Tab-separated table of C-alpha atoms in Angstrom:
chain	number	residue	atom	x	y	z
A	228	MET	CA	92.979	124.622	137.731
A	229	GLN	CA	91.958	125.819	141.194
A	230	ARG	CA	93.681	122.801	142.723
A	231	ILE	CA	96.942	123.656	140.950
A	232	LYS	CA	96.741	127.265	142.141
A	233	THR	CA	96.182	126.049	145.710
A	234	LEU	CA	99.202	123.734	145.596
A	235	VAL	CA	101.414	126.437	144.086
A	236	PHE	CA	100.320	128.873	146.805
A	237	ARG	CA	101.088	126.342	149.539
A	238	PHE	CA	104.462	125.550	147.976
A	239	LEU	CA	105.343	129.254	148.052
A	240	VAL	CA	104.172	129.583	151.661
A	241	VAL	CA	106.299	126.625	152.784
A	242	ASN	CA	109.386	128.004	151.050
A	243	VAL	CA	108.902	131.531	152.372
A	244	VAL	CA	108.456	130.214	155.919
A	245	PHE	CA	111.436	127.858	155.730
A	246	PHE	CA	113.896	130.324	154.230
A	247	SER	CA	112.736	133.089	156.593
A	248	VAL	CA	113.471	130.842	159.558
A	249	LYS	CA	116.676	129.489	158.043
A	250	LEU	CA	118.102	132.933	157.349
A	251	THR	CA	117.679	133.880	161.000
A	252	ILE	CA	119.585	130.865	162.326
A	253	ALA	CA	121.958	129.942	159.465
A	254	LYS	CA	125.656	130.063	160.120
A	255	ASP	CA	128.089	131.988	158.018
A	256	ASP	CA	128.578	129.044	155.642
A	257	GLU	CA	128.408	129.204	151.890
A	258	ASP	CA	126.674	125.836	151.703
A	259	TRP	CA	124.141	126.604	154.461
A	260	PHE	CA	121.310	125.176	152.377
A	261	PHE	CA	122.956	122.392	150.387
A	262	ASN	CA	124.330	120.469	153.345
A	263	PRO	CA	122.498	117.274	154.450
A	264	THR	CA	121.139	118.816	157.659
A	265	SER	CA	119.506	121.760	155.843
A	266	LEU	CA	118.054	119.456	153.196
A	267	PHE	CA	116.658	117.259	155.970
A	268	TYR	CA	114.960	120.189	157.679
A	269	TYR	CA	113.643	121.545	154.363
A	270	SER	CA	112.153	118.231	153.219
A	271	THR	CA	110.609	117.455	156.610
A	272	ALA	CA	109.159	120.969	156.964
A	273	PHE	CA	107.750	120.766	153.446
A	274	PHE	CA	106.172	117.360	154.081
A	275	MET	CA	104.732	118.181	157.508
A	276	ILE	CA	103.193	121.520	156.543
A	277	MET	CA	101.725	120.251	153.261
A	278	PHE	CA	100.385	117.074	154.863
A	279	THR	CA	98.896	118.857	157.883
A	280	TRP	CA	97.384	121.523	155.633
A	281	GLU	CA	95.705	118.836	153.517
A	282	VAL	CA	94.406	117.051	156.616
A	283	ASN	CA	93.044	120.334	157.973
A	284	ASP	CA	91.231	121.004	154.673
A	285	TRP	CA	89.816	117.468	154.718
A	286	PHE	CA	88.356	117.994	158.203
A	287	ILE	CA	86.854	121.308	157.074
A	288	ARG	CA	85.244	119.761	153.976
A	289	LYS	CA	83.715	116.991	156.068
A	290	ALA	CA	82.262	119.517	158.523
A	291	GLN	CA	80.826	121.564	155.655
A	292	GLN	CA	79.295	118.484	154.024
A	293	ARG	CA	77.496	117.616	157.256
A	294	SER	CA	75.974	121.085	157.441
A	295	ILE	CA	72.818	122.078	155.554
A	296	HIS	CA	74.287	125.426	154.608
A	297	GLY	CA	77.733	124.046	153.768
A	298	SER	CA	79.250	125.820	156.757
A	299	MET	CA	80.846	124.926	160.075
A	300	LYS	CA	80.223	126.281	163.548
A	301	MET	CA	82.924	127.999	165.576
A	302	SER	CA	82.942	125.079	168.012
A	303	GLU	CA	83.625	122.741	165.070
A	304	ALA	CA	86.415	125.050	163.865
A	305	TRP	CA	88.194	124.799	167.225
A	306	ILE	CA	87.796	121.013	167.265
A	307	ILE	CA	89.186	120.777	163.719
A	308	LEU	CA	92.142	122.964	164.691
A	309	LEU	CA	92.914	120.779	167.709
A	310	LYS	CA	92.574	117.584	165.636
A	311	SER	CA	94.966	118.926	163.014
A	312	ILE	CA	97.524	119.955	165.643
A	313	SER	CA	97.185	116.594	167.407
A	314	ILE	CA	98.105	114.891	164.120
A	315	MET	CA	100.970	117.272	163.376
A	316	LEU	CA	102.740	117.156	166.758
A	317	PRO	CA	103.365	113.364	167.073
A	318	MET	CA	104.502	113.307	163.449
A	319	ALA	CA	106.922	116.196	164.024
A	320	GLY	CA	108.248	114.651	167.238
A	321	LEU	CA	108.853	111.273	165.564
A	322	ILE	CA	110.494	112.740	162.443
A	323	TYR	CA	112.896	114.925	164.413
A	324	TYR	CA	113.681	112.110	166.862
A	325	VAL	CA	114.621	109.764	164.027
A	326	GLY	CA	116.577	112.493	162.224
A	327	LEU	CA	118.552	113.608	165.252
A	328	PHE	CA	119.141	110.336	167.090
A	329	HIS	CA	119.314	107.774	164.277
A	330	PHE	CA	120.653	109.747	161.304
A	331	GLY	CA	122.721	112.244	163.235
A	332	PHE	CA	121.384	115.485	161.757
A	333	CYS	CA	122.679	117.390	164.773
A	334	ASP	CA	125.838	119.382	165.481
A	335	ASP	CA	128.393	117.570	167.626
A	336	ASN	CA	128.513	120.396	170.167
A	337	VAL	CA	124.731	120.510	170.666
A	338	ASP	CA	122.748	118.306	173.030
A	339	PRO	CA	120.395	116.195	170.830
A	340	TRP	CA	117.537	116.449	173.320
A	341	LEU	CA	117.875	120.229	173.457
A	342	GLN	CA	117.902	120.329	169.657
A	343	TRP	CA	114.875	118.024	169.521
A	344	ARG	CA	112.931	120.241	171.918
A	345	THR	CA	113.862	123.335	169.916
A	346	ASP	CA	112.833	121.740	166.610
A	347	PHE	CA	109.625	120.371	168.120
A	348	LEU	CA	108.646	123.763	169.550
A	349	ARG	CA	109.455	125.522	166.281
A	350	ALA	CA	107.372	123.000	164.330
A	351	PHE	CA	104.492	123.508	166.761
A	352	LEU	CA	104.593	127.310	166.450
A	353	ILE	CA	104.966	127.383	162.657
A	354	GLY	CA	102.448	124.605	162.022
A	355	SER	CA	99.876	126.091	164.404
A	356	THR	CA	100.254	129.509	162.796
A	357	VAL	CA	99.711	128.073	159.332
A	358	LEU	CA	96.645	126.142	160.526
A	359	VAL	CA	95.156	129.182	162.277
A	360	PHE	CA	95.532	131.280	159.137
A	361	ASN	CA	94.003	128.468	157.076
A	362	MET	CA	91.028	128.261	159.448
A	363	MET	CA	90.602	132.053	159.299
A	364	TYR	CA	90.651	131.894	155.508
A	365	HIS	CA	87.940	129.232	155.417
A	366	ILE	CA	85.803	131.029	158.016
A	367	SER	CA	86.068	134.247	156.006
A	368	LYS	CA	85.199	132.396	152.809
A	369	GLN	CA	82.308	130.669	154.579
A	370	LYS	CA	80.964	134.000	155.834
A	371	GLN	CA	81.107	135.403	152.315
A	372	HIS	CA	79.296	132.328	150.976
A	373	ILE	CA	76.528	132.607	153.592
A	374	GLU	CA	76.080	136.301	152.840
A	375	GLN	CA	75.787	135.523	149.133
A	376	ARG	CA	73.253	132.757	149.819
A	377	LEU	CA	71.222	135.077	152.070
A	378	ALA	CA	71.262	137.765	149.379
A	379	GLN	CA	70.216	135.201	146.770
A	380	LEU	CA	67.490	133.832	149.020
A	381	SER	CA	66.256	137.340	149.784
A	382	GLN	CA	66.069	138.084	146.064
A	383	GLU	CA	64.200	134.844	145.357
A	384	VAL	CA	61.752	135.436	148.200
A	385	THR	CA	61.198	138.995	147.029
A	386	GLN	CA	60.572	137.822	143.475
A	387	SER	CA	58.214	135.097	144.670
A	388	LYS	CA	56.181	137.521	146.780
A	389	TYR	CA	56.208	140.109	144.023
A	390	ASP	CA	55.046	137.645	141.367
A	391	SER	CA	52.296	136.335	143.617
A	392	LEU	CA	51.106	139.791	144.645
A	393	LYS	CA	51.321	140.984	141.054
A	394	SER	CA	49.145	138.099	139.877
A	395	GLN	CA	46.560	138.978	142.528
A	396	ILE	CA	46.387	142.722	141.858
A	397	SER	CA	46.909	142.689	138.101
A	398	PRO	CA	44.224	144.568	136.131
A	399	HIS	CA	43.130	141.297	134.549
A	400	PHE	CA	42.639	139.607	137.919
A	401	LEU	CA	40.824	142.606	139.414
A	402	PHE	CA	38.647	142.972	136.341
A	403	ASN	CA	37.568	139.327	136.549
A	404	SER	CA	37.036	139.558	140.310
A	405	LEU	CA	34.874	142.660	139.953
A	406	ASN	CA	32.843	141.016	137.193
A	407	ILE	CA	32.288	137.962	139.392
A	408	LEU	CA	31.295	140.167	142.331
A	409	THR	CA	28.862	142.128	140.172
A	410	SER	CA	27.172	138.915	139.039
A	411	LEU	CA	27.140	137.410	142.531
A	412	MET	CA	25.550	140.521	144.053
A	413	TYR	CA	22.464	139.906	141.928
A	414	GLN	CA	22.519	136.119	142.078
A	415	ASP	CA	23.768	135.191	145.536
A	416	ARG	CA	24.608	137.932	148.013
A	417	ASP	CA	25.841	135.476	150.618
A	418	LEU	CA	28.283	133.993	148.140
A	419	ALA	CA	29.343	137.506	147.106
A	420	SER	CA	30.041	138.370	150.733
A	421	ASP	CA	32.047	135.169	151.143
A	422	PHE	CA	33.967	135.943	147.956
A	423	VAL	CA	34.957	139.405	149.228
A	424	SER	CA	35.968	137.908	152.569
A	425	ARG	CA	38.189	135.314	150.888
A	426	LEU	CA	39.726	137.952	148.614
A	427	ALA	CA	40.572	140.100	151.638
A	428	SER	CA	41.972	137.036	153.398
A	429	CYS	CA	44.356	136.363	150.485
A	430	TYR	CA	45.637	139.943	150.483
A	431	ARG	CA	46.016	139.922	154.261
A	432	TYR	CA	48.008	136.682	154.167
A	433	ILE	CA	50.416	137.980	151.528
A	434	LEU	CA	50.941	141.327	153.251
A	435	ASP	CA	51.278	139.857	156.744
A	436	ASN	CA	53.874	137.298	155.646
A	437	ARG	CA	55.774	139.256	153.017
A	438	ASP	CA	58.938	139.237	155.185
A	439	GLN	CA	58.681	135.574	156.175
A	440	ASP	CA	60.303	132.913	154.025
A	441	LEU	CA	58.841	129.969	155.942
A	442	ILE	CA	55.257	129.621	157.135
A	443	SER	CA	53.465	126.937	159.100
A	444	LEU	CA	51.668	124.404	156.943
A	445	ASP	CA	48.281	125.109	158.545
A	446	LYS	CA	48.462	128.801	157.598
A	447	GLU	CA	49.542	128.009	154.049
A	448	ILE	CA	46.680	125.542	153.626
A	449	ALA	CA	44.185	128.074	155.056
A	450	PHE	CA	45.418	130.620	152.512
A	451	LEU	CA	45.237	128.055	149.724
A	452	ASP	CA	41.651	127.242	150.718
A	453	SER	CA	40.651	130.900	150.260
A	454	PHE	CA	42.509	131.112	146.965
A	455	MET	CA	40.938	127.925	145.598
A	456	PHE	CA	37.472	129.064	146.704
A	457	MET	CA	37.858	132.154	144.533
A	458	MET	CA	39.160	130.076	141.628
A	459	ARG	CA	36.241	127.618	141.878
A	460	VAL	CA	33.723	130.456	141.847
A	461	ARG	CA	35.470	132.105	138.952
A	462	HIS	CA	35.726	128.936	136.865
A	463	ASN	CA	32.262	127.546	137.656
A	464	ASP	CA	33.451	124.587	139.715
A	465	ALA	CA	35.800	123.371	136.984
A	466	LEU	CA	38.413	122.792	139.664
A	467	ASP	CA	38.476	120.053	142.251
A	468	ILE	CA	40.995	120.159	145.064
A	469	THR	CA	41.295	117.415	147.666
A	470	LEU	CA	43.388	117.464	150.816
A	471	GLU	CA	44.555	114.271	152.513
A	472	ILE	CA	46.860	115.610	155.204
A	473	ASP	CA	47.762	113.092	157.915
A	474	VAL	CA	50.136	115.215	159.996
A	475	ASP	CA	49.716	117.962	162.563
A	476	THR	CA	49.984	120.899	160.156
A	477	SER	CA	50.943	123.318	162.920
A	478	GLN	CA	54.149	121.330	163.526
A	479	TYR	CA	55.537	121.657	159.991
A	480	MET	CA	56.691	124.508	157.797
A	481	ILE	CA	57.101	125.117	154.078
A	482	PRO	CA	58.247	128.101	151.980
A	483	THR	CA	55.602	130.812	151.942
A	484	LEU	CA	53.265	130.755	148.908
A	485	SER	CA	54.830	127.570	147.547
A	486	LEU	CA	51.473	125.732	147.419
A	487	GLN	CA	49.753	128.621	145.679
A	488	MET	CA	52.616	128.762	143.197
A	489	LEU	CA	52.156	125.056	142.375
A	490	VAL	CA	48.376	125.430	142.009
A	491	GLU	CA	48.799	128.450	139.739
A	492	ASN	CA	51.272	126.427	137.696
A	493	ALA	CA	48.612	123.732	137.219
A	494	LEU	CA	45.990	126.321	136.236
A	495	LYS	CA	48.357	127.969	133.788
A	496	HIS	CA	49.308	124.869	131.824
A	497	ASN	CA	46.073	122.847	131.808
A	498	LYS	CA	42.602	123.248	130.353
A	499	TYR	CA	39.571	122.623	132.552
A	500	SER	CA	35.799	122.903	132.468
A	501	PRO	CA	32.821	121.619	134.525
A	502	GLU	CA	32.825	118.584	132.232
A	503	GLU	CA	36.587	118.061	132.332
A	504	LYS	CA	37.597	119.092	135.801
A	505	LEU	CA	41.161	119.722	136.808
A	506	HIS	CA	41.794	117.535	139.838
A	507	ILE	CA	44.421	118.720	142.287
A	508	LEU	CA	45.347	116.416	145.151
A	509	LEU	CA	47.434	117.399	148.158
A	510	TYR	CA	48.516	114.563	150.430
A	511	THR	CA	51.317	113.650	152.804
A	512	LYS	CA	53.766	110.760	152.523
A	513	GLY	CA	54.353	109.892	156.150
A	514	SER	CA	55.712	112.908	157.974
A	515	GLN	CA	58.465	113.594	155.464
A	516	ARG	CA	56.831	114.958	152.324
A	517	LEU	CA	53.841	116.880	151.031
A	518	VAL	CA	52.759	115.891	147.531
A	519	VAL	CA	50.891	118.140	145.088
A	520	ARG	CA	49.502	116.232	142.100
A	521	ASN	CA	47.261	117.253	139.216
A	522	ASN	CA	45.987	115.405	136.180
A	523	LEU	CA	47.440	116.543	132.875
A	524	GLN	CA	44.985	118.175	130.468
A	525	GLU	CA	47.417	120.242	128.492
A	526	ARG	CA	46.142	123.252	126.640
A	527	ILE	CA	46.134	123.140	122.853
A	528	LYS	CA	47.766	126.550	122.847
A	529	LYS	CA	50.395	126.105	125.487
A	530	GLU	CA	51.462	128.895	127.790
A	531	PRO	CA	55.209	129.577	127.633
A	532	SER	CA	56.908	127.981	130.625
A	533	THR	CA	59.861	129.750	132.220
A	534	GLY	CA	60.295	127.212	135.031
A	535	VAL	CA	61.089	130.112	137.362
A	536	GLY	CA	58.417	129.145	139.904
A	537	LEU	CA	59.648	125.587	140.390
A	538	THR	CA	63.285	126.683	140.401
A	539	ASN	CA	62.458	129.283	143.024
A	540	ILE	CA	60.916	126.655	145.296
A	541	GLN	CA	63.855	124.294	144.802
A	542	ASN	CA	66.418	126.979	145.643
A	543	ARG	CA	64.542	128.104	148.741
A	544	TYR	CA	64.412	124.532	150.056
A	545	LYS	CA	68.165	124.126	149.541
A	546	PHE	CA	68.722	126.725	152.230
A	547	TYR	CA	66.974	124.611	154.884
A	548	THR	CA	67.432	120.945	153.997
A	549	ARG	CA	69.408	118.512	151.898
A	550	GLN	CA	66.187	116.781	150.859
A	551	GLU	CA	65.351	117.578	147.261
A	552	VAL	CA	62.123	118.815	145.716
A	553	ILE	CA	61.022	115.960	143.425
A	554	ILE	CA	59.276	116.871	140.162
A	555	GLU	CA	57.752	114.081	138.028
A	556	GLN	CA	55.475	113.829	135.022
A	557	ARG	CA	54.139	110.340	134.364
A	558	ASP	CA	50.946	108.264	134.090
A	559	GLY	CA	48.981	111.343	133.019
A	560	ASN	CA	49.859	113.265	136.184
A	561	PHE	CA	52.192	116.088	137.124
A	562	THR	CA	53.587	115.635	140.634
A	563	VAL	CA	55.702	117.790	142.907
A	564	GLU	CA	56.947	116.463	146.250
A	565	LEU	CA	57.916	119.043	148.863
A	566	PRO	CA	59.969	118.139	151.955
A	567	LEU	CA	58.180	118.926	155.221
A	568	LEU	CA	60.331	120.982	157.573
A	569	LYS	CA	59.871	120.254	161.272
A	570	ALA	CA	58.966	123.536	162.974
A	571	SER	CA	60.813	122.616	166.173
A	572	ALA	CA	64.055	121.997	164.280
A	573	ILE	CA	64.231	125.157	162.224
A	574	GLU	CA	63.766	128.837	162.823
A	575	PRO	CA	62.179	130.886	160.020
A	576	VAL	CA	64.518	133.374	158.391
A	577	LYS	CA	63.175	136.924	158.280
A	578	LEU	CA	64.284	138.896	155.295
A	579	SER	CA	63.772	142.484	154.341
A	580	VAL	CA	62.079	142.677	150.972
A	581	SER	CA	61.136	146.335	151.019
């Protein structure tokens, strides 16, 4: 349906342009449009503008497909405009040459070369104007799309940070943490001190990075270490987390709190005890992906799954890379593969989430 609307719009534009030009130069003849010369100019103008317009759109689509964000740079826009014009001009020159010199669509009292130059210049001006307006339309549409994606990303980041912070400061979480601290103060004061330090570290990490959508992998892993320490103390070592990271973690970035979100997802949907530990393995596949895998020990009474957390991570990655987040459940394991973003090739986007 959209394609039909586009073609109808272009058909109207071509006709408006042609008849506007024709009315300014037409002679006082009743058959000023139905004579062979007018039909020649109408059909050639229609073909050239429609063809060049389609070619221009094709160049734009290709440029957008090459871009992560589905957009094109201004330098690419100028190159596309020049390419489109370079295709249009030889075609216009050839068509008018054949029409004027071989088919005689030229008045007897007019020099054919003068007529050819006039037609060629008019085709250049009209075609270039149409292409410029088309480029402006796509740039405007692209700007609107980027603004919508930024607004969507900002909302997703805000929701992610809010959900994570809410889970940390919820009455249930604080009640359990205080109970653990009370017990540890009598049993192991050193462990209690470490527990408080890790709890403060988690809060500090969330607050310090609440406006940052991407974070270096080393900082995210350091935060996850503090979080998992608290979870192990709370659940009496029923959790086992292993890291096998073979890359320089300071050189790669991932969405903030994405690892914690995946670990919380594993804790939410699986049962675990000191006898039946929940094993969580984080490892790298070359320098391209970070894998988070846990064994499946599904709860008898399953927690309702909204899938919001995983969808949030997937959408945030789409803003930075064409590589997909892979989610698999097989061989008794639940696996999520996250693309590793090279820090030197991407600049973190700061968003206001106040």
